Amino acid sequence: MRIDVVTIFPEYLEPLNVSLVGKARARGRLDVHVHDLRDWTYDRHNTVDDTPYGGGPGMVMKTGPWGDALDETLADGFEAGAHSPVLVVPTPSGRPFTQELAVELSERPWLIFTPARYEGIDRRVMDEYATRMPVVEVSIGDYVLAGGEAAVLVITEAVARLLPGVLGNAESHRDDSFAPGAMADLLEGPVFTKPPEWRGSGMTAVSLSGLHWMLGRRGRDEAFRRTAVNRPDLIERCEASAFDKKDREILSILGWSPEPGGRFWRRPEDMEQ
Ligand code: ADE
């Protein structure tokens, strides 16, 4: 996979040299190119922004530098043999970034990220490139960052670990929380390692059996407990048919009941506990 990032803070992308993404690059699974947007400015101050039409606070990133930067980045990539680019535009008003979207992006051969600063990029830039390639606006959460670079790091890491040959064990992301088709979309349960006894807290014989515990009933109960507390919305959106008899028992202990519509819901008073 080829990744291009156009940014006014190339140094912000340094973590792409480290750990999993760094190794994926070293192994030739990822070909990353970081570009400085200011290389496509032609005035003394390397201006990339201007005041917004219609007034309002903040500045807007100008069409000129983005258009020139993207044209040259695309030309370079095509020349190097890349194809089928997707423009990924981090913005708090984008499509929520989920494991499903990470899988979708991991199947594309070429991602071009356009992390913005200030109030964002002049809309005409995205509209113009959308006539030539898919443009995906992506939000990594309901909060506002100072710029899209941190979102690029998040998206790249989630995508890179899905590429064949990047994780040691090819199967290891199949059971991730949120993996499409993961068991009833539950969060992963807790994990343990040696020593077996720590500050008076020991491991049970069953949990010492490791993976069997995680994939067995106790592990699933723990996953339910964790999901019910941290992400009740995941249980609410499951079809009741996704739950077996034991699941229903633990859900009932946790305060959930089936409703006629076929889903489970939880009495509001139990939420307080
Ligand atoms: N830029 C600023 N905030 C962002 C967010 N939440 N997601 C993606 N890009 C952003």
mmCIF file of C-alpha atoms and ligand atoms in Angstrom:
data_model
loop_
_atom_site.group_PDB
_atom_site.id
_atom_site.type_symbol
_atom_site.label_atom_id
_atom_site.label_comp_id
_atom_site.label_asym_id
_atom_site.label_seq_id
_atom_site.Cartn_x
_atom_site.Cartn_y
_atom_site.Cartn_z
ATOM 1 C CA MET A 1 0.000 0.000 0.000
ATOM 2 C CA ARG A 2 1.169 3.522 -0.809
ATOM 3 C CA ILE A 3 0.383 6.359 1.621
ATOM 4 C CA ASP A 4 0.924 10.057 0.904
ATOM 5 C CA VAL A 5 0.392 12.724 3.561
ATOM 6 C CA VAL A 6 0.346 16.436 2.688
ATOM 7 C CA THR A 7 0.704 18.592 5.816
ATOM 8 C CA ILE A 8 2.168 21.847 7.112
ATOM 9 C CA PHE A 9 3.727 19.818 9.984
ATOM 10 C CA PRO A 10 5.705 16.978 8.372
ATOM 11 C CA GLU A 11 7.502 16.384 11.696
ATOM 12 C CA TYR A 12 4.150 15.522 13.288
ATOM 13 C CA LEU A 13 4.170 12.340 11.181
ATOM 14 C CA GLU A 14 7.501 11.108 12.621
ATOM 15 C CA PRO A 15 5.729 8.327 14.575
ATOM 16 C CA LEU A 16 5.098 6.658 11.208
ATOM 17 C CA ASN A 17 8.764 5.551 11.466
ATOM 18 C CA VAL A 18 8.179 3.713 14.738
ATOM 19 C CA SER A 19 6.761 0.396 15.914
ATOM 20 C CA LEU A 20 4.195 -1.438 13.790
ATOM 21 C CA VAL A 21 3.901 1.145 11.005
ATOM 22 C CA GLY A 22 7.690 1.612 10.949
ATOM 23 C CA LYS A 23 8.158 -2.159 10.635
ATOM 24 C CA ALA A 24 5.525 -2.394 7.895
ATOM 25 C CA ARG A 25 7.520 0.241 5.999
ATOM 26 C CA ALA A 26 10.808 -1.552 6.603
ATOM 27 C CA ARG A 27 9.250 -4.796 5.328
ATOM 28 C CA GLY A 28 8.031 -3.084 2.174
ATOM 29 C CA ARG A 29 4.334 -3.504 3.008
ATOM 30 C CA LEU A 30 3.830 0.270 3.281
ATOM 31 C CA ASP A 31 5.367 2.961 1.105
ATOM 32 C CA VAL A 32 4.905 6.256 2.989
ATOM 33 C CA HIS A 33 5.572 9.717 1.515
ATOM 34 C CA VAL A 34 5.160 12.814 3.709
ATOM 35 C CA HIS A 35 5.041 16.173 1.897
ATOM 36 C CA ASP A 36 5.281 19.734 3.227
ATOM 37 C CA LEU A 37 2.321 21.741 1.892
ATOM 38 C CA ARG A 38 4.460 24.895 2.090
ATOM 39 C CA ASP A 39 6.623 23.515 -0.753
ATOM 40 C CA TRP A 40 3.686 24.583 -2.935
ATOM 41 C CA THR A 41 3.553 28.216 -1.754
ATOM 42 C CA TYR A 42 5.208 30.942 -3.800
ATOM 43 C CA ASP A 43 5.059 34.044 -1.572
ATOM 44 C CA ARG A 44 7.603 35.305 0.957
ATOM 45 C CA HIS A 45 5.524 34.150 3.933
ATOM 46 C CA ASN A 46 4.644 30.691 2.555
ATOM 47 C CA THR A 47 0.979 31.477 3.053
ATOM 48 C CA VAL A 48 -1.408 28.515 3.134
ATOM 49 C CA ASP A 49 -4.494 30.194 4.652
ATOM 50 C CA ASP A 50 -6.733 33.224 4.225
ATOM 51 C CA THR A 51 -9.798 34.820 5.831
ATOM 52 C CA PRO A 52 -13.111 33.059 5.180
ATOM 53 C CA TYR A 53 -15.667 34.453 2.728
ATOM 54 C CA GLY A 54 -18.683 35.572 4.714
ATOM 55 C CA GLY A 55 -16.588 36.390 7.771
ATOM 56 C CA GLY A 56 -16.434 34.386 10.970
ATOM 57 C CA PRO A 57 -13.580 33.340 13.191
ATOM 58 C CA GLY A 58 -10.487 31.487 12.068
ATOM 59 C CA MET A 59 -8.762 31.038 8.738
ATOM 60 C CA VAL A 60 -9.424 28.721 5.805
ATOM 61 C CA MET A 61 -6.730 26.787 3.904
ATOM 62 C CA LYS A 62 -6.351 28.110 0.352
ATOM 63 C CA THR A 63 -7.143 26.190 -2.839
ATOM 64 C CA GLY A 64 -3.840 27.033 -4.614
ATOM 65 C CA PRO A 65 -1.250 25.195 -2.476
ATOM 66 C CA TRP A 66 -3.559 22.175 -1.958
ATOM 67 C CA GLY A 67 -4.367 21.887 -5.666
ATOM 68 C CA ASP A 68 -0.706 22.078 -6.714
ATOM 69 C CA ALA A 69 0.443 19.730 -3.923
ATOM 70 C CA LEU A 70 -2.193 17.114 -4.742
ATOM 71 C CA ASP A 71 -1.627 17.310 -8.511
ATOM 72 C CA GLU A 72 2.099 16.721 -8.050
ATOM 73 C CA THR A 73 1.598 13.992 -5.436
ATOM 74 C CA LEU A 74 -0.808 12.193 -7.780
ATOM 75 C CA ALA A 75 1.522 12.561 -10.760
ATOM 76 C CA ASP A 76 4.475 11.202 -8.707
ATOM 77 C CA GLY A 77 2.454 8.248 -7.452
ATOM 78 C CA PHE A 78 1.103 7.287 -10.881
ATOM 79 C CA GLU A 79 4.600 7.559 -12.300
ATOM 80 C CA ALA A 80 5.853 5.189 -9.592
ATOM 81 C CA GLY A 81 3.143 2.678 -10.563
ATOM 82 C CA ALA A 82 0.524 3.418 -7.888
ATOM 83 C CA HIS A 83 -3.129 3.312 -8.918
ATOM 84 C CA SER A 84 -6.697 3.845 -7.678
ATOM 85 C CA PRO A 85 -6.014 6.620 -5.141
ATOM 86 C CA VAL A 86 -8.489 7.513 -2.398
ATOM 87 C CA LEU A 87 -8.357 10.980 -0.831
ATOM 88 C CA VAL A 88 -8.788 10.680 2.947
ATOM 89 C CA VAL A 89 -9.745 14.015 4.521
ATOM 90 C CA PRO A 90 -9.653 14.049 8.352
ATOM 91 C CA THR A 91 -12.342 16.352 9.720
ATOM 92 C CA PRO A 92 -14.592 16.332 12.788
ATOM 93 C CA SER A 93 -17.559 16.513 10.395
ATOM 94 C CA GLY A 94 -16.540 13.332 8.539
ATOM 95 C CA ARG A 95 -17.769 9.730 8.586
ATOM 96 C CA PRO A 96 -16.978 8.140 11.968
ATOM 97 C CA PHE A 97 -13.805 6.046 11.825
ATOM 98 C CA THR A 98 -14.651 2.458 12.746
ATOM 99 C CA GLN A 99 -12.998 -0.939 12.339
ATOM 100 C CA GLU A 100 -15.275 -1.437 9.341
ATOM 101 C CA LEU A 101 -13.896 1.678 7.645
ATOM 102 C CA ALA A 102 -10.342 0.606 8.578
ATOM 103 C CA VAL A 103 -10.956 -2.711 6.776
ATOM 104 C CA GLU A 104 -12.393 -0.859 3.770
ATOM 105 C CA LEU A 105 -9.371 1.455 3.542
ATOM 106 C CA SER A 106 -6.920 -1.441 4.056
ATOM 107 C CA GLU A 107 -8.243 -2.946 0.825
ATOM 108 C CA ARG A 108 -7.258 0.112 -1.227
ATOM 109 C CA PRO A 109 -3.777 0.297 -2.800
ATOM 110 C CA TRP A 110 -3.196 4.027 -2.297
ATOM 111 C CA LEU A 111 -4.376 6.507 0.368
ATOM 112 C CA ILE A 112 -3.659 10.246 0.183
ATOM 113 C CA PHE A 113 -4.260 12.091 3.464
ATOM 114 C CA THR A 114 -4.946 15.837 3.621
ATOM 115 C CA PRO A 115 -4.791 16.784 7.323
ATOM 116 C CA ALA A 116 -5.932 20.403 7.696
ATOM 117 C CA ARG A 117 -5.247 23.082 10.281
ATOM 118 C CA TYR A 118 -7.332 26.174 11.054
ATOM 119 C CA GLU A 119 -11.018 25.938 10.057
ATOM 120 C CA GLY A 120 -10.357 23.421 7.283
ATOM 121 C CA ILE A 121 -9.692 23.436 3.534
ATOM 122 C CA ASP A 122 -11.639 25.500 0.958
ATOM 123 C CA ARG A 123 -14.460 23.138 -0.059
ATOM 124 C CA ARG A 124 -13.726 23.484 -3.764
ATOM 125 C CA VAL A 125 -10.568 21.376 -3.354
ATOM 126 C CA MET A 126 -12.464 18.261 -2.173
ATOM 127 C CA ASP A 127 -15.249 18.847 -4.707
ATOM 128 C CA GLU A 128 -12.793 19.049 -7.585
ATOM 129 C CA TYR A 129 -10.875 15.860 -6.662
ATOM 130 C CA ALA A 130 -14.175 14.059 -6.014
ATOM 131 C CA THR A 131 -14.816 14.259 -9.772
ATOM 132 C CA ARG A 132 -11.736 12.061 -10.314
ATOM 133 C CA MET A 133 -11.445 9.742 -7.285
ATOM 134 C CA PRO A 134 -13.209 8.672 -4.105
ATOM 135 C CA VAL A 135 -12.949 11.309 -1.376
ATOM 136 C CA VAL A 136 -13.678 10.063 2.160
ATOM 137 C CA GLU A 137 -14.065 12.587 4.958
ATOM 138 C CA VAL A 138 -13.256 10.834 8.225
ATOM 139 C CA SER A 139 -13.724 11.811 11.873
ATOM 140 C CA ILE A 140 -11.862 9.877 14.572
ATOM 141 C CA GLY A 141 -14.298 10.963 17.298
ATOM 142 C CA ASP A 142 -16.709 13.561 18.567
ATOM 143 C CA TYR A 143 -14.116 16.091 19.683
ATOM 144 C CA VAL A 144 -12.175 18.791 17.890
ATOM 145 C CA LEU A 145 -8.407 18.496 17.505
ATOM 146 C CA ALA A 146 -6.122 21.359 16.514
ATOM 147 C CA GLY A 147 -5.488 19.619 13.180
ATOM 148 C CA GLY A 148 -5.900 16.370 11.279
ATOM 149 C CA GLU A 149 -2.357 15.002 11.731
ATOM 150 C CA ALA A 150 -3.174 12.987 14.873
ATOM 151 C CA ALA A 151 -6.133 11.514 12.976
ATOM 152 C CA VAL A 152 -3.773 10.443 10.165
ATOM 153 C CA LEU A 153 -1.626 8.586 12.725
ATOM 154 C CA VAL A 154 -4.686 6.861 14.177
ATOM 155 C CA ILE A 155 -6.133 5.845 10.802
ATOM 156 C CA THR A 156 -2.763 4.701 9.417
ATOM 157 C CA GLU A 157 -2.044 2.491 12.429
ATOM 158 C CA ALA A 158 -5.489 0.885 12.357
ATOM 159 C CA VAL A 159 -5.165 0.263 8.610
ATOM 160 C CA ALA A 160 -1.514 -0.897 8.627
ATOM 161 C CA ARG A 161 -2.090 -3.663 11.159
ATOM 162 C CA LEU A 162 -4.692 -5.156 8.815
ATOM 163 C CA LEU A 163 -2.285 -5.463 5.879
ATOM 164 C CA PRO A 164 -1.155 -9.003 5.116
ATOM 165 C CA GLY A 165 2.212 -9.806 6.680
ATOM 166 C CA VAL A 166 2.221 -6.879 9.136
ATOM 167 C CA LEU A 167 1.021 -8.604 12.317
ATOM 168 C CA GLY A 168 3.022 -11.683 13.290
ATOM 169 C CA ASN A 169 -0.008 -13.928 13.466
ATOM 170 C CA ALA A 170 -2.255 -13.565 10.429
ATOM 171 C CA GLU A 171 -5.256 -14.487 12.526
ATOM 172 C CA SER A 172 -4.629 -12.045 15.347
ATOM 173 C CA HIS A 173 -6.994 -9.310 14.205
ATOM 174 C CA ARG A 174 -9.890 -11.646 13.504
ATOM 175 C CA ASP A 175 -11.040 -11.510 17.141
ATOM 176 C CA ASP A 176 -10.392 -7.789 17.699
ATOM 177 C CA SER A 177 -13.151 -5.853 19.404
ATOM 178 C CA PHE A 178 -15.251 -4.346 16.588
ATOM 179 C CA ALA A 179 -13.869 -6.735 13.954
ATOM 180 C CA PRO A 180 -16.671 -7.252 11.441
ATOM 181 C CA GLY A 181 -18.323 -10.526 12.489
ATOM 182 C CA ALA A 182 -16.692 -10.508 15.945
ATOM 183 C CA MET A 183 -18.806 -12.394 18.451
ATOM 184 C CA ALA A 184 -22.000 -10.367 18.841
ATOM 185 C CA ASP A 185 -19.849 -7.195 18.667
ATOM 186 C CA LEU A 186 -18.679 -7.445 22.261
ATOM 187 C CA LEU A 187 -15.628 -5.710 23.625
ATOM 188 C CA GLU A 188 -12.672 -7.970 24.277
ATOM 189 C CA GLY A 189 -12.464 -9.342 27.816
ATOM 190 C CA PRO A 190 -9.509 -8.737 30.162
ATOM 191 C CA VAL A 191 -6.108 -10.336 29.592
ATOM 192 C CA PHE A 192 -3.486 -11.641 32.074
ATOM 193 C CA THR A 193 0.140 -12.715 32.076
ATOM 194 C CA LYS A 194 2.725 -14.031 34.526
ATOM 195 C CA PRO A 195 3.257 -14.009 37.466
ATOM 196 C CA PRO A 196 0.261 -16.100 38.557
ATOM 197 C CA GLU A 197 0.076 -14.277 41.908
ATOM 198 C CA TRP A 198 0.377 -10.470 42.260
ATOM 199 C CA ARG A 199 -0.364 -8.332 45.358
ATOM 200 C CA GLY A 200 -2.661 -10.978 46.729
ATOM 201 C CA SER A 201 -4.578 -11.357 43.498
ATOM 202 C CA GLY A 202 -4.174 -14.767 41.940
ATOM 203 C CA MET A 203 -5.214 -16.466 38.769
ATOM 204 C CA THR A 204 -7.836 -19.219 38.842
ATOM 205 C CA ALA A 205 -6.978 -22.584 37.313
ATOM 206 C CA VAL A 206 -9.491 -21.862 34.536
ATOM 207 C CA SER A 207 -8.096 -18.471 33.668
ATOM 208 C CA LEU A 208 -4.573 -19.945 33.692
ATOM 209 C CA SER A 209 -5.681 -21.975 30.700
ATOM 210 C CA GLY A 210 -5.439 -18.714 28.767
ATOM 211 C CA LEU A 211 -7.076 -18.659 25.386
ATOM 212 C CA HIS A 212 -9.587 -21.329 26.424
ATOM 213 C CA TRP A 213 -10.700 -18.998 29.177
ATOM 214 C CA MET A 214 -11.010 -16.044 26.820
ATOM 215 C CA LEU A 215 -12.962 -17.956 24.220
ATOM 216 C CA GLY A 216 -14.913 -19.985 26.782
ATOM 217 C CA ARG A 217 -17.915 -19.079 28.891
ATOM 218 C CA ARG A 218 -16.030 -17.115 31.563
ATOM 219 C CA GLY A 219 -14.313 -14.997 28.938
ATOM 220 C CA ARG A 220 -17.599 -14.305 27.195
ATOM 221 C CA ASP A 221 -19.276 -13.363 30.506
ATOM 222 C CA GLU A 222 -16.434 -10.917 31.181
ATOM 223 C CA ALA A 223 -16.814 -9.487 27.678
ATOM 224 C CA PHE A 224 -20.539 -8.987 28.369
ATOM 225 C CA ARG A 225 -19.845 -7.312 31.695
ATOM 226 C CA ARG A 226 -17.365 -4.934 30.129
ATOM 227 C CA THR A 227 -19.582 -4.157 27.153
ATOM 228 C CA ALA A 228 -22.655 -3.568 29.342
ATOM 229 C CA VAL A 229 -20.767 -1.008 31.440
ATOM 230 C CA ASN A 230 -18.642 0.745 28.807
ATOM 231 C CA ARG A 231 -20.655 0.367 25.597
ATOM 232 C CA PRO A 232 -24.333 -0.472 26.281
ATOM 233 C CA ASP A 233 -25.118 0.785 22.766
ATOM 234 C CA LEU A 234 -23.351 -2.302 21.333
ATOM 235 C CA ILE A 235 -25.717 -4.624 23.203
ATOM 236 C CA GLU A 236 -28.773 -2.542 22.339
ATOM 237 C CA ARG A 237 -28.110 -2.817 18.629
ATOM 238 C CA CYS A 238 -27.613 -6.619 18.652
ATOM 239 C CA GLU A 239 -30.435 -8.841 17.412
ATOM 240 C CA ALA A 240 -31.574 -11.012 20.358
ATOM 241 C CA SER A 241 -30.910 -14.063 18.153
ATOM 242 C CA ALA A 242 -27.174 -13.303 18.507
ATOM 243 C CA PHE A 243 -27.373 -14.409 22.149
ATOM 244 C CA ASP A 244 -27.428 -18.002 23.392
ATOM 245 C CA LYS A 245 -29.097 -19.226 26.612
ATOM 246 C CA LYS A 246 -26.052 -18.467 28.778
ATOM 247 C CA ASP A 247 -25.723 -15.013 27.197
ATOM 248 C CA ARG A 248 -29.348 -14.286 28.125
ATOM 249 C CA GLU A 249 -28.683 -15.417 31.698
ATOM 250 C CA ILE A 250 -25.726 -13.101 32.134
ATOM 251 C CA LEU A 251 -27.588 -10.248 30.427
ATOM 252 C CA SER A 252 -30.463 -10.739 32.861
ATOM 253 C CA ILE A 253 -28.041 -10.696 35.836
ATOM 254 C CA LEU A 254 -26.614 -7.456 34.405
ATOM 255 C CA GLY A 255 -30.124 -5.938 34.309
ATOM 256 C CA TRP A 256 -31.036 -6.395 30.635
ATOM 257 C CA SER A 257 -34.399 -7.741 29.420
ATOM 258 C CA PRO A 258 -35.639 -8.797 25.995
ATOM 259 C CA GLU A 259 -38.223 -6.512 24.433
ATOM 260 C CA PRO A 260 -40.908 -7.653 21.971
ATOM 261 C CA GLY A 261 -38.977 -6.059 19.077
ATOM 262 C CA GLY A 262 -36.283 -8.713 19.540
ATOM 263 C CA ARG A 263 -33.541 -6.590 21.112
ATOM 264 C CA PHE A 264 -32.342 -6.265 24.691
ATOM 265 C CA TRP A 265 -32.701 -3.109 26.712
ATOM 266 C CA ARG A 266 -31.738 -2.145 30.233
ATOM 267 C CA ARG A 267 -33.958 -0.569 32.855
ATOM 268 C CA PRO A 268 -32.773 3.000 33.425
ATOM 269 C CA GLU A 269 -32.495 2.567 37.245
ATOM 270 C CA ASP A 270 -29.836 -0.132 36.686
ATOM 271 C CA MET A 271 -27.749 2.360 34.733
ATOM 272 C CA GLU A 272 -26.981 4.247 37.941
ATOM 273 C CA GLN A 273 -25.208 1.294 39.596
HETATM 274 N N1 ADE B 1 -9.525 17.327 12.856
HETATM 275 C C1 ADE B 1 -9.915 17.966 13.961
HETATM 276 N N2 ADE B 1 -10.672 17.177 14.745
HETATM 277 C C2 ADE B 1 -10.773 15.974 14.107
HETATM 278 C C3 ADE B 1 -11.440 14.755 14.398
HETATM 279 N N3 ADE B 1 -12.160 14.585 15.500
HETATM 280 N N4 ADE B 1 -11.307 13.756 13.516
HETATM 281 C C4 ADE B 1 -10.591 13.907 12.383
HETATM 282 N N5 ADE B 1 -9.958 15.037 12.042
HETATM 283 C C5 ADE B 1 -10.041 16.069 12.897
#
